[in-house]
CSV table of C-alpha atoms in Angstrom, one decimal:
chain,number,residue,atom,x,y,z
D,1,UNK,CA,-3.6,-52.6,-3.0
D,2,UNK,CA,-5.7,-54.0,-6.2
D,3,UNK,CA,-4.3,-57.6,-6.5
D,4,UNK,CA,-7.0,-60.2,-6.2
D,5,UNK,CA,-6.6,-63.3,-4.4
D,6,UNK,CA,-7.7,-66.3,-6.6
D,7,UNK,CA,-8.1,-69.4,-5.6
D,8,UNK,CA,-7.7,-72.3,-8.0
D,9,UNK,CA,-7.4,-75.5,-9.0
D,10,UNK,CA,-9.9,-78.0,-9.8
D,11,UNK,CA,-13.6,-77.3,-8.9
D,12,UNK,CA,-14.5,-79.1,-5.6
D,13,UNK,CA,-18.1,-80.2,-5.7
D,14,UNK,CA,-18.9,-78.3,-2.9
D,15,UNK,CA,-17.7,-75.1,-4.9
D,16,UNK,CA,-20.4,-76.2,-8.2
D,17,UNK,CA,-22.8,-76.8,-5.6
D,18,UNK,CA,-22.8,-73.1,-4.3
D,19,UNK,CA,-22.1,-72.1,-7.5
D,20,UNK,CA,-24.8,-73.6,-9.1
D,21,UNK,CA,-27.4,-72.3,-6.3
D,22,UNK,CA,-25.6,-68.3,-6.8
D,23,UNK,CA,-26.3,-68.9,-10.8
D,24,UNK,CA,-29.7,-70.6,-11.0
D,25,UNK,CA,-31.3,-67.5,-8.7
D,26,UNK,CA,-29.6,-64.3,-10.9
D,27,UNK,CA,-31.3,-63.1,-13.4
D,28,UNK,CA,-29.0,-64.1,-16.4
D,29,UNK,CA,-29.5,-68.1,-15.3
D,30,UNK,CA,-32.8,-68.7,-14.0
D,31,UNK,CA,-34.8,-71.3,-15.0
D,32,UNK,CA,-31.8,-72.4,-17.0
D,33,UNK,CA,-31.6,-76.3,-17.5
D,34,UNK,CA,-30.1,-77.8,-14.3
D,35,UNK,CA,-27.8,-79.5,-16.9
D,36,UNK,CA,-26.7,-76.4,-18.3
D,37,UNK,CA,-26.2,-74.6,-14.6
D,38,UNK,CA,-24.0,-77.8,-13.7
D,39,UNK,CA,-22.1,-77.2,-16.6
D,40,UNK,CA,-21.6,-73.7,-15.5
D,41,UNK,CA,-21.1,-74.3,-12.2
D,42,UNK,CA,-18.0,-76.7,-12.6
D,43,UNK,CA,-16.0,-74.1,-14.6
D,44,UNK,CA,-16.2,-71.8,-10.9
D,45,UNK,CA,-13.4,-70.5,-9.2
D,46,UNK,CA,-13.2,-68.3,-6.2
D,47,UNK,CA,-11.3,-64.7,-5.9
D,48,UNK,CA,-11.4,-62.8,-2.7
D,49,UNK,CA,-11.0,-59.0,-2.3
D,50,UNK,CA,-10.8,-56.7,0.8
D,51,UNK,CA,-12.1,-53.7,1.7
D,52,UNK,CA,-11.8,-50.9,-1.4
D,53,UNK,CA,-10.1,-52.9,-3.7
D,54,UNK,CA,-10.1,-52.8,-7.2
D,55,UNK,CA,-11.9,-56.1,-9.4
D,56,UNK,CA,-11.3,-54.8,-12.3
D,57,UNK,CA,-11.8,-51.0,-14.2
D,58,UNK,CA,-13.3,-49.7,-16.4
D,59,UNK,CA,-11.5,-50.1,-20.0
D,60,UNK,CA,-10.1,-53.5,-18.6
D,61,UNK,CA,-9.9,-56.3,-20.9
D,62,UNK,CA,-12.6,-58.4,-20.4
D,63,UNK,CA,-11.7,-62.0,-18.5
D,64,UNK,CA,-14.7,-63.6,-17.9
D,65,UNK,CA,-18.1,-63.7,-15.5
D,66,UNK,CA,-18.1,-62.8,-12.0
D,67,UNK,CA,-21.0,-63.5,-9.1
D,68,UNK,CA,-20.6,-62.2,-5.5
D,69,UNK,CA,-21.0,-64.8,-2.9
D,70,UNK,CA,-20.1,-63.0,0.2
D,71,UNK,CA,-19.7,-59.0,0.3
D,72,UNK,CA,-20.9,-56.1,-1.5
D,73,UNK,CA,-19.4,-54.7,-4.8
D,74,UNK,CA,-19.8,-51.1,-5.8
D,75,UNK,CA,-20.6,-50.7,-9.9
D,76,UNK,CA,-19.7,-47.2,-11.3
D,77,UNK,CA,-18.2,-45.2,-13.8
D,78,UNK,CA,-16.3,-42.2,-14.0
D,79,UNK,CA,-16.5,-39.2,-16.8
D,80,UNK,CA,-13.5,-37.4,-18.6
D,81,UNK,CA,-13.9,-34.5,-15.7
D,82,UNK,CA,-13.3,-37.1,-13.0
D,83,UNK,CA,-17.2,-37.1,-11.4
D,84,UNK,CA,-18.0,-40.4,-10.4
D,85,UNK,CA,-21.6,-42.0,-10.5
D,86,UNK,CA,-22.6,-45.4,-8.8
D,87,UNK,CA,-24.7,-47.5,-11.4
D,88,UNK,CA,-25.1,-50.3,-8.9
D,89,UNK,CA,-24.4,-52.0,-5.2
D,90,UNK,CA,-24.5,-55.2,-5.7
D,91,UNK,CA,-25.0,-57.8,-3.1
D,92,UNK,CA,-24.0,-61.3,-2.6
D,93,UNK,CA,-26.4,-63.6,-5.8
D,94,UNK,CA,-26.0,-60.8,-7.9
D,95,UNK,CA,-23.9,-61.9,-11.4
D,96,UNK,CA,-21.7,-59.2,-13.3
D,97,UNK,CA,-19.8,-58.6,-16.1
D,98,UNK,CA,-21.8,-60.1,-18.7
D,99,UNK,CA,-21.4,-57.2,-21.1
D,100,UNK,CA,-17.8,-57.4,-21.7
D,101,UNK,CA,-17.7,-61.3,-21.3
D,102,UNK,CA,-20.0,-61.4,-24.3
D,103,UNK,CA,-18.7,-58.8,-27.0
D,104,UNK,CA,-14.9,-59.3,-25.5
D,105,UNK,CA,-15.0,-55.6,-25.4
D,106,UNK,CA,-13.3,-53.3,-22.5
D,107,UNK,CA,-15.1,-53.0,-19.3
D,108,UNK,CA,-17.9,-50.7,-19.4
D,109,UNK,CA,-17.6,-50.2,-15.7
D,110,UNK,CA,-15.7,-50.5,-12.3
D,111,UNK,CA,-15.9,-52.8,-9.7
D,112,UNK,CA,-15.0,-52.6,-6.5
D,113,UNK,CA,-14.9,-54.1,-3.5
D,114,UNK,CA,-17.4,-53.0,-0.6
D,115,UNK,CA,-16.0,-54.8,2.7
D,116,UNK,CA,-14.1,-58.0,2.5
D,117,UNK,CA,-15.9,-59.4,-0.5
D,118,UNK,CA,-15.9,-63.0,-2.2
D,119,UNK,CA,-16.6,-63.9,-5.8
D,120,UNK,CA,-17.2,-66.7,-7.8
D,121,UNK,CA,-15.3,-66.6,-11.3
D,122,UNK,CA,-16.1,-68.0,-15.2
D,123,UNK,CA,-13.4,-67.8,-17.5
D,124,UNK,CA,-14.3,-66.3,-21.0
D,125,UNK,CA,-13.0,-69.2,-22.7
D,126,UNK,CA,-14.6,-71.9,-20.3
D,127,UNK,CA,-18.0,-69.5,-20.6
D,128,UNK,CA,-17.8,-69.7,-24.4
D,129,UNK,CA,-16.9,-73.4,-25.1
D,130,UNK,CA,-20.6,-74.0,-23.5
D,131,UNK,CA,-22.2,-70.8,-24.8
D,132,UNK,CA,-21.1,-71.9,-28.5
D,133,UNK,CA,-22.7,-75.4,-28.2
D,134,UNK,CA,-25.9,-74.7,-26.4
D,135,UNK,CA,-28.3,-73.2,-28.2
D,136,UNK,CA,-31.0,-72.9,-25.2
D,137,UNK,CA,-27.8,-70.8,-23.4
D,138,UNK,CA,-27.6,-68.4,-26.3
D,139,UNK,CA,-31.6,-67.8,-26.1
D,140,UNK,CA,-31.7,-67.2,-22.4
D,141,UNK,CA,-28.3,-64.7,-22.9
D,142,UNK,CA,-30.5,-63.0,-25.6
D,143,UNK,CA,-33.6,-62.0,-23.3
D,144,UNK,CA,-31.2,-61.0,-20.8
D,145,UNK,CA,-29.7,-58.4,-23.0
D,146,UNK,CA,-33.1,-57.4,-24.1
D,147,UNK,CA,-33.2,-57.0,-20.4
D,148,UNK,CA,-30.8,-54.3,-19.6
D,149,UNK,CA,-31.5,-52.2,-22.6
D,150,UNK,CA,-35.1,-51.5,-21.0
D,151,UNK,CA,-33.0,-51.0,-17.8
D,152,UNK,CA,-30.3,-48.2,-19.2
D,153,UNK,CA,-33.5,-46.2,-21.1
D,154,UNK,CA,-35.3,-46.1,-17.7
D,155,UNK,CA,-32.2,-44.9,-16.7
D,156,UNK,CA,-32.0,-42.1,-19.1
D,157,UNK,CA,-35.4,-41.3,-18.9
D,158,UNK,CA,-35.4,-40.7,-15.3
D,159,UNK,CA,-32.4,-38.4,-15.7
D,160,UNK,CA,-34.2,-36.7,-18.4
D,161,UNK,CA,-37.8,-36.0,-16.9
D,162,UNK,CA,-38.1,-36.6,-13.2
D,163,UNK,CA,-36.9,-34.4,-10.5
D,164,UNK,CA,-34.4,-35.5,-7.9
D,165,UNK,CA,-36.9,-36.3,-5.4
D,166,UNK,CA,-39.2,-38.7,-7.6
D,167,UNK,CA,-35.3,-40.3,-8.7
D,168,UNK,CA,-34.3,-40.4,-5.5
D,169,UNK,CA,-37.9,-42.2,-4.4
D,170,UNK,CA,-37.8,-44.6,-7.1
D,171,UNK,CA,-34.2,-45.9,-6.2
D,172,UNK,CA,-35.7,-46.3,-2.7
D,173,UNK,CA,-38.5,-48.6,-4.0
D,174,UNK,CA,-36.2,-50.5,-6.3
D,175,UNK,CA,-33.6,-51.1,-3.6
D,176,UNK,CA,-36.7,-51.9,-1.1
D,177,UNK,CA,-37.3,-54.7,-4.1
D,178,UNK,CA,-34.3,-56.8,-4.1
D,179,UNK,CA,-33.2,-56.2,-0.4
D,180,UNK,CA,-36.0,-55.0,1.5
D,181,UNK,CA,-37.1,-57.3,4.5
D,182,UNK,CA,-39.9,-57.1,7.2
D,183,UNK,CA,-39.6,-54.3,10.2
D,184,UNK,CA,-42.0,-53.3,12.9
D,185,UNK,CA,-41.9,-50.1,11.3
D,186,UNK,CA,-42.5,-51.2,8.0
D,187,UNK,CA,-40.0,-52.4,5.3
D,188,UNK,CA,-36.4,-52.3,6.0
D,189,UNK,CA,-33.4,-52.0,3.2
D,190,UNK,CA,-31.1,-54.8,4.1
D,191,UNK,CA,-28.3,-53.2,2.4
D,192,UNK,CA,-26.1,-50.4,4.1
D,193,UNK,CA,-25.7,-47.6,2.0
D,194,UNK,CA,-24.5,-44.2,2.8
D,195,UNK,CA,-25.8,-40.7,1.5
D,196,UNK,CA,-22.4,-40.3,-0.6
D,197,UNK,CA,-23.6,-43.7,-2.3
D,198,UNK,CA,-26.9,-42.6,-2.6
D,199,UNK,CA,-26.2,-39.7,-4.4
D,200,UNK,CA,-23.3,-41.2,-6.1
D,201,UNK,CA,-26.3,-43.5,-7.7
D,202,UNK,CA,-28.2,-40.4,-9.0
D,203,UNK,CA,-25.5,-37.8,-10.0
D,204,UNK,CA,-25.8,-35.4,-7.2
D,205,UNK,CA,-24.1,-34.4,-3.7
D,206,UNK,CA,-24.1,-36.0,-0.5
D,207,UNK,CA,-26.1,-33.1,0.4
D,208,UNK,CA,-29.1,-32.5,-2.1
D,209,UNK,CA,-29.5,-36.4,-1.1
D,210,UNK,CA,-29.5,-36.0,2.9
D,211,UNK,CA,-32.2,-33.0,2.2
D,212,UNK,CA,-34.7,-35.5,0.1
D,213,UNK,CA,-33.8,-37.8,2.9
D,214,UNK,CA,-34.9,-35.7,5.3
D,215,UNK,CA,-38.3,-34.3,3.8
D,216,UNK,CA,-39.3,-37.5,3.3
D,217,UNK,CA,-38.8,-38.3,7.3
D,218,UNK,CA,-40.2,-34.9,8.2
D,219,UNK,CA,-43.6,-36.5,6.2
D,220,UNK,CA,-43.2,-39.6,8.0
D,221,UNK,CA,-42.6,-41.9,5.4
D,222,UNK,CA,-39.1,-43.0,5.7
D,223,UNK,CA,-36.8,-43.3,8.7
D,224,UNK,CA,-33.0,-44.3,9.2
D,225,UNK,CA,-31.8,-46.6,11.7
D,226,UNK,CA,-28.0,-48.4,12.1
D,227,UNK,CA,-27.0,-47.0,8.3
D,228,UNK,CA,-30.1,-48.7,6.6
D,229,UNK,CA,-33.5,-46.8,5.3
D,230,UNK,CA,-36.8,-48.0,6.6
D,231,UNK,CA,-39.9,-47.8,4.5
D,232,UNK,CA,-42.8,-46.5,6.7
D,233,UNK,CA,-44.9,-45.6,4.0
D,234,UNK,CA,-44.7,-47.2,0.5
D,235,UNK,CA,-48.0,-46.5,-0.7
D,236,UNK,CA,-46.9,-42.7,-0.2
D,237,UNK,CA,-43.9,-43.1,-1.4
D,238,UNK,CA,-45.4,-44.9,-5.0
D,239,UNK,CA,-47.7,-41.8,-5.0
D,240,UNK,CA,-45.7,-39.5,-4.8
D,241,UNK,CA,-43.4,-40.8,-7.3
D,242,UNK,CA,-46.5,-41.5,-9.3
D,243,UNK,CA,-47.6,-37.8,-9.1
D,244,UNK,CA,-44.1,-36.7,-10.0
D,245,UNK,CA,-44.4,-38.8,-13.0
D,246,UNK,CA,-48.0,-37.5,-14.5
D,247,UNK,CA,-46.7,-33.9,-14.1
């Protein structure tokens, strides 16, 4: 089943407060004006997905501005032979589909639903009719795209010239970022993700994943507990990815 259940109506001010709080800590609004967020904030609706459903594909027209307040959606793309590779798990703060909202292009990527998921959703048309009369909104949407362009060549580079291993330990680390949290053992990833995602992220088997996973316990630097990775090591981990990168 892919139909999304939207809520709507007028925005209640308890929906613009969370709303506002969701926008003003992603990375495409902060530090925005407060005015500007508000502004934002009162266009919100809410859609709800379960489990596996579909948001919206890749090649979809685009409809507008999505965050995730509750949930976990799955970004990722799939080639003309069918092989699918994650981009991105996102977790509930995180803001999507700014891409296609801006250039009113198709999608350049799936979403879908990770567990019973909630968004909150900005039209196009309510996005643009602030977007076309703010000009601080249009300089903040610039350095965002300035943004992920150094994001998708670190991407390509990584393919390009590091091994599986360093990739693999630099996802770690960048995961470790935005939803690591304190453990007895060292740094634990908040975020559930299996081997299958794992690899889907890099472009490999469930497999070649589960055997970096596993020399990297065997050294004692990682360990995996209730479906999440634990960090027990991230100076080793930075070195070795640092090493990887000099040769």
């Amino acid at each position: 089943m892919n139909s999304v259940n939207t809520l709507t109506g007028p925005t209640s001010p308890q929906l613009a407060k969370i709303a506002s709080r969701i926008l003003a800590g992603s990375f495409l609004f902060e530090d925005l004006d407060p005015e500007l967020l508000e502004q934002l904030s009162a266009q919100a609706t809410v859609r709800r997905l379960e489990d596996g459903q579909l948001l919206f594909e890749k090649g979809a027209a685009a409809d507008g501005l999505y965050a995730v307040e509750a949930g976990k959606v799955r970004i990722s793309s799939v080639s003309e032979t069918g092989k699918e590779i994650v981009l991105n798990v996102l977790a509930p703060g995180a803001v999507f589909g700014e891409i296609a909202l801006l250039d009113g292009e198709p999608r350049t990527a799936t979403a879908r639903a990770v567990g019973p998921t909630r968004f909150l959703f900005i039209s196009r048309d309510d996005f643009f009719e602030i977007f076309d009369r703010e000009a601080p909104l249009r300089r903040h949407i610039t350095a965002l795209l300035c943004r992920r362009l150094r994001w998708v060549s670190d991407l390509l580079e990584d393919a390009n010239f590091l091994d599986l291993m360093a990739r693999l330990i630099k996802r770690i680390l960048w995961l470790a970022e935005r939803h690591g949290g304190p453990d007895p053992e060292g740094i634990r990833i908040a975020l559930p993700l299996s081997q299958q995602e794992l690899g889907l992220m890099l472009g490999v088997t469930r497999e070649a994943v589960n055997k970096k996973l596993r020399e990297l316990e065997k050294r004692d630097m990682i360990t995996r507990r209730d479906g999440r990775l634990v960090i027990k090591d991230a100076d080793g981990l930075k070195q070795l990815l640092a090493d990887a990168i000099k040769n």
